């Protein structure tokens, strides 16, 4: 947990981090973000408010339907992602130094298995 606080002093949630990562690629409408992340619009709205309060995103009316808001990453949001990536890379170097090559391979296999299981559960819940 202490390492997470070093990387993420503002305590951005995983969902908020995912939103920022998507916005690093391009701007999105809220309905696109909620669909892409498989979350409700109300859950997305709460996360967007938090990111807006931190100054990491901005929103402006869409060209075609001014009731919809285009969500963009601000310069402060981009800086946050750059600094976070730098800290993640530092942690990766530390992890690589503390694990043998065999342990690293085992860790990768176990992590991939776990992610696959989580993805399958999520997809099964979506089809219900």
PDB file of C-alpha atoms in Angstrom:
ATOM      1  CA  UNK A   1       0.000   0.000   0.000  1.00  0.00           C
ATOM      2  CA  UNK A   2       2.843   2.386   0.800  1.00  0.00           C
ATOM      3  CA  UNK A   3       4.241   1.912  -2.718  1.00  0.00           C
ATOM      4  CA  UNK A   4       0.825   2.660  -4.205  1.00  0.00           C
ATOM      5  CA  UNK A   5       0.707   5.937  -2.247  1.00  0.00           C
ATOM      6  CA  UNK A   6       4.144   6.869  -3.612  1.00  0.00           C
ATOM      7  CA  UNK A   7       2.861   6.328  -7.147  1.00  0.00           C
ATOM      8  CA  UNK A   8      -0.612   7.731  -6.502  1.00  0.00           C
ATOM      9  CA  UNK A   9      -0.572  10.411  -3.774  1.00  0.00           C
ATOM     10  CA  UNK A  10      -4.011  11.771  -4.793  1.00  0.00           C
ATOM     11  CA  UNK A  11      -5.478   8.280  -4.341  1.00  0.00           C
ATOM     12  CA  UNK A  12      -6.930   8.057  -7.829  1.00  0.00           C
ATOM     13  CA  UNK A  13      -9.036   4.879  -7.974  1.00  0.00           C
ATOM     14  CA  UNK A  14      -8.341   2.061 -10.412  1.00  0.00           C
ATOM     15  CA  UNK A  15     -11.459   3.049 -12.350  1.00  0.00           C
ATOM     16  CA  UNK A  16     -10.325   6.662 -12.529  1.00  0.00           C
ATOM     17  CA  UNK A  17      -6.901   5.510 -13.697  1.00  0.00           C
ATOM     18  CA  UNK A  18      -8.558   3.424 -16.429  1.00  0.00           C
ATOM     19  CA  UNK A  19     -10.558   6.479 -17.501  1.00  0.00           C
ATOM     20  CA  UNK A  20      -7.411   8.621 -17.662  1.00  0.00           C
ATOM     21  CA  UNK A  21      -5.617   5.923 -19.649  1.00  0.00           C
ATOM     22  CA  UNK A  22      -8.435   5.843 -22.209  1.00  0.00           C
ATOM     23  CA  UNK A  23      -8.481   9.626 -22.450  1.00  0.00           C
ATOM     24  CA  UNK A  24      -4.750   9.563 -23.144  1.00  0.00           C
ATOM     25  CA  UNK A  25      -5.646   7.974 -26.486  1.00  0.00           C
ATOM     26  CA  UNK A  26      -8.559  10.252 -27.459  1.00  0.00           C
ATOM     27  CA  UNK A  27     -11.566  12.211 -26.194  1.00  0.00           C
ATOM     28  CA  UNK A  28     -14.744  10.335 -25.293  1.00  0.00           C
ATOM     29  CA  UNK A  29     -18.422  10.942 -24.667  1.00  0.00           C
ATOM     30  CA  UNK A  30     -19.581   9.592 -21.279  1.00  0.00           C
ATOM     31  CA  UNK A  31     -21.767   6.958 -22.971  1.00  0.00           C
ATOM     32  CA  UNK A  32     -18.698   5.709 -24.871  1.00  0.00           C
ATOM     33  CA  UNK A  33     -16.617   5.568 -21.685  1.00  0.00           C
ATOM     34  CA  UNK A  34     -19.286   3.680 -19.725  1.00  0.00           C
ATOM     35  CA  UNK A  35     -19.713   1.174 -22.556  1.00  0.00           C
ATOM     36  CA  UNK A  36     -15.965   0.699 -23.019  1.00  0.00           C
ATOM     37  CA  UNK A  37     -15.425   0.198 -19.279  1.00  0.00           C
ATOM     38  CA  UNK A  38     -18.631  -1.861 -18.798  1.00  0.00           C
ATOM     39  CA  UNK A  39     -19.882   0.348 -15.961  1.00  0.00           C
ATOM     40  CA  UNK A  40     -23.076   2.270 -15.306  1.00  0.00           C
ATOM     41  CA  UNK A  41     -23.359   5.922 -16.238  1.00  0.00           C
ATOM     42  CA  UNK A  42     -23.892   6.839 -12.569  1.00  0.00           C
ATOM     43  CA  UNK A  43     -20.674   5.078 -11.508  1.00  0.00           C
ATOM     44  CA  UNK A  44     -18.830   6.794 -14.350  1.00  0.00           C
ATOM     45  CA  UNK A  45     -20.296  10.163 -13.403  1.00  0.00           C
ATOM     46  CA  UNK A  46     -18.993   9.855  -9.846  1.00  0.00           C
ATOM     47  CA  UNK A  47     -15.498   9.028 -11.116  1.00  0.00           C
ATOM     48  CA  UNK A  48     -15.561  11.894 -13.610  1.00  0.00           C
ATOM     49  CA  UNK A  49     -16.533  14.373 -10.881  1.00  0.00           C
ATOM     50  CA  UNK A  50     -13.525  13.262  -8.835  1.00  0.00           C
ATOM     51  CA  UNK A  51     -11.174  13.569 -11.794  1.00  0.00           C
ATOM     52  CA  UNK A  52     -12.596  16.978 -12.650  1.00  0.00           C
ATOM     53  CA  UNK A  53     -12.088  18.153  -9.059  1.00  0.00           C
ATOM     54  CA  UNK A  54      -8.446  17.053  -9.275  1.00  0.00           C
ATOM     55  CA  UNK A  55      -8.093  19.027 -12.512  1.00  0.00           C
ATOM     56  CA  UNK A  56      -7.216  15.914 -14.549  1.00  0.00           C
ATOM     57  CA  UNK A  57     -10.091  16.147 -17.034  1.00  0.00           C
ATOM     58  CA  UNK A  58     -12.151  18.810 -18.724  1.00  0.00           C
ATOM     59  CA  UNK A  59     -15.561  18.537 -20.311  1.00  0.00           C
ATOM     60  CA  UNK A  60     -17.116  20.594 -23.067  1.00  0.00           C
ATOM     61  CA  UNK A  61     -20.354  20.323 -25.053  1.00  0.00           C
ATOM     62  CA  UNK A  62     -20.236  17.970 -28.053  1.00  0.00           C
ATOM     63  CA  UNK A  63     -20.591  19.469 -31.522  1.00  0.00           C
ATOM     64  CA  UNK A  64     -23.525  17.306 -32.674  1.00  0.00           C
ATOM     65  CA  UNK A  65     -25.518  17.116 -29.448  1.00  0.00           C
ATOM     66  CA  UNK A  66     -24.677  19.914 -27.039  1.00  0.00           C
ATOM     67  CA  UNK A  67     -26.380  17.989 -24.204  1.00  0.00           C
ATOM     68  CA  UNK A  68     -23.541  15.462 -24.355  1.00  0.00           C
ATOM     69  CA  UNK A  69     -20.166  16.384 -22.902  1.00  0.00           C
ATOM     70  CA  UNK A  70     -16.863  15.530 -24.555  1.00  0.00           C
ATOM     71  CA  UNK A  71     -14.364  14.459 -21.901  1.00  0.00           C
ATOM     72  CA  UNK A  72     -10.693  15.317 -22.433  1.00  0.00           C
ATOM     73  CA  UNK A  73      -7.485  14.879 -20.507  1.00  0.00           C
ATOM     74  CA  UNK A  74      -5.973  18.130 -19.218  1.00  0.00           C
ATOM     75  CA  UNK A  75      -2.257  18.918 -19.139  1.00  0.00           C
ATOM     76  CA  UNK A  76      -2.344  18.180 -15.403  1.00  0.00           C
ATOM     77  CA  UNK A  77      -3.912  14.788 -16.163  1.00  0.00           C
ATOM     78  CA  UNK A  78      -1.229  14.017 -18.755  1.00  0.00           C
ATOM     79  CA  UNK A  79       1.480  14.972 -16.254  1.00  0.00           C
ATOM     80  CA  UNK A  80      -0.116  12.676 -13.656  1.00  0.00           C
ATOM     81  CA  UNK A  81      -0.019   9.752 -16.108  1.00  0.00           C
ATOM     82  CA  UNK A  82       3.608  10.424 -17.062  1.00  0.00           C
ATOM     83  CA  UNK A  83       4.694  10.562 -13.406  1.00  0.00           C
ATOM     84  CA  UNK A  84       2.643   7.456 -12.599  1.00  0.00           C
ATOM     85  CA  UNK A  85       4.246   5.553 -15.495  1.00  0.00           C
ATOM     86  CA  UNK A  86       7.704   6.592 -14.266  1.00  0.00           C
ATOM     87  CA  UNK A  87       6.935   5.289 -10.761  1.00  0.00           C
ATOM     88  CA  UNK A  88       5.500   2.059 -12.202  1.00  0.00           C
ATOM     89  CA  UNK A  89       8.719   1.564 -14.165  1.00  0.00           C
ATOM     90  CA  UNK A  90      10.755   2.101 -10.985  1.00  0.00           C
ATOM     91  CA  UNK A  91       8.650  -0.543  -9.210  1.00  0.00           C
ATOM     92  CA  UNK A  92       9.133  -2.893 -12.177  1.00  0.00           C
ATOM     93  CA  UNK A  93      12.911  -2.530 -11.906  1.00  0.00           C
ATOM     94  CA  UNK A  94      12.670  -3.293  -8.175  1.00  0.00           C
ATOM     95  CA  UNK A  95      10.476  -6.341  -8.833  1.00  0.00           C
ATOM     96  CA  UNK A  96      12.836  -7.651 -11.508  1.00  0.00           C
ATOM     97  CA  UNK A  97      15.777  -7.253  -9.139  1.00  0.00           C
ATOM     98  CA  UNK A  98      14.028  -9.176  -6.357  1.00  0.00           C
ATOM     99  CA  UNK A  99      12.806 -12.155  -8.439  1.00  0.00           C
ATOM    100  CA  UNK A 100      14.781 -14.731 -10.389  1.00  0.00           C
ATOM    101  CA  UNK A 101      13.950 -15.245 -14.060  1.00  0.00           C
ATOM    102  CA  UNK A 102      12.014 -18.404 -13.174  1.00  0.00           C
ATOM    103  CA  UNK A 103      10.062 -16.565 -10.467  1.00  0.00           C
ATOM    104  CA  UNK A 104       9.284 -13.753 -12.924  1.00  0.00           C
ATOM    105  CA  UNK A 105       7.960 -16.258 -15.474  1.00  0.00           C
ATOM    106  CA  UNK A 106       5.849 -17.973 -12.811  1.00  0.00           C
ATOM    107  CA  UNK A 107       4.496 -14.622 -11.649  1.00  0.00           C
ATOM    108  CA  UNK A 108       3.557 -13.709 -15.235  1.00  0.00           C
ATOM    109  CA  UNK A 109       1.777 -17.049 -15.735  1.00  0.00           C
ATOM    110  CA  UNK A 110      -0.160 -16.710 -12.486  1.00  0.00           C
ATOM    111  CA  UNK A 111      -1.097 -13.089 -13.194  1.00  0.00           C
ATOM    112  CA  UNK A 112      -2.304 -13.979 -16.709  1.00  0.00           C
ATOM    113  CA  UNK A 113      -4.368 -16.850 -15.300  1.00  0.00           C
ATOM    114  CA  UNK A 114      -5.939 -14.552 -12.728  1.00  0.00           C
ATOM    115  CA  UNK A 115      -6.693 -11.803 -15.276  1.00  0.00           C
ATOM    116  CA  UNK A 116      -8.215 -14.374 -17.619  1.00  0.00           C
ATOM    117  CA  UNK A 117     -10.497 -15.648 -14.840  1.00  0.00           C
ATOM    118  CA  UNK A 118     -11.594 -12.119 -13.942  1.00  0.00           C
ATOM    119  CA  UNK A 119     -12.285 -11.311 -17.601  1.00  0.00           C
ATOM    120  CA  UNK A 120     -14.349 -14.476 -18.020  1.00  0.00           C
ATOM    121  CA  UNK A 121     -16.385 -13.701 -14.888  1.00  0.00           C
ATOM    122  CA  UNK A 122     -17.038 -10.159 -16.107  1.00  0.00           C
ATOM    123  CA  UNK A 123     -18.136 -11.391 -19.529  1.00  0.00           C
ATOM    124  CA  UNK A 124     -20.396 -14.034 -17.977  1.00  0.00           C
ATOM    125  CA  UNK A 125     -22.010 -11.373 -15.762  1.00  0.00           C
ATOM    126  CA  UNK A 126     -22.613  -9.147 -18.801  1.00  0.00           C
ATOM    127  CA  UNK A 127     -24.503 -11.881 -20.616  1.00  0.00           C
ATOM    128  CA  UNK A 128     -26.833 -12.567 -17.684  1.00  0.00           C
TER     129      UNK A 128
END
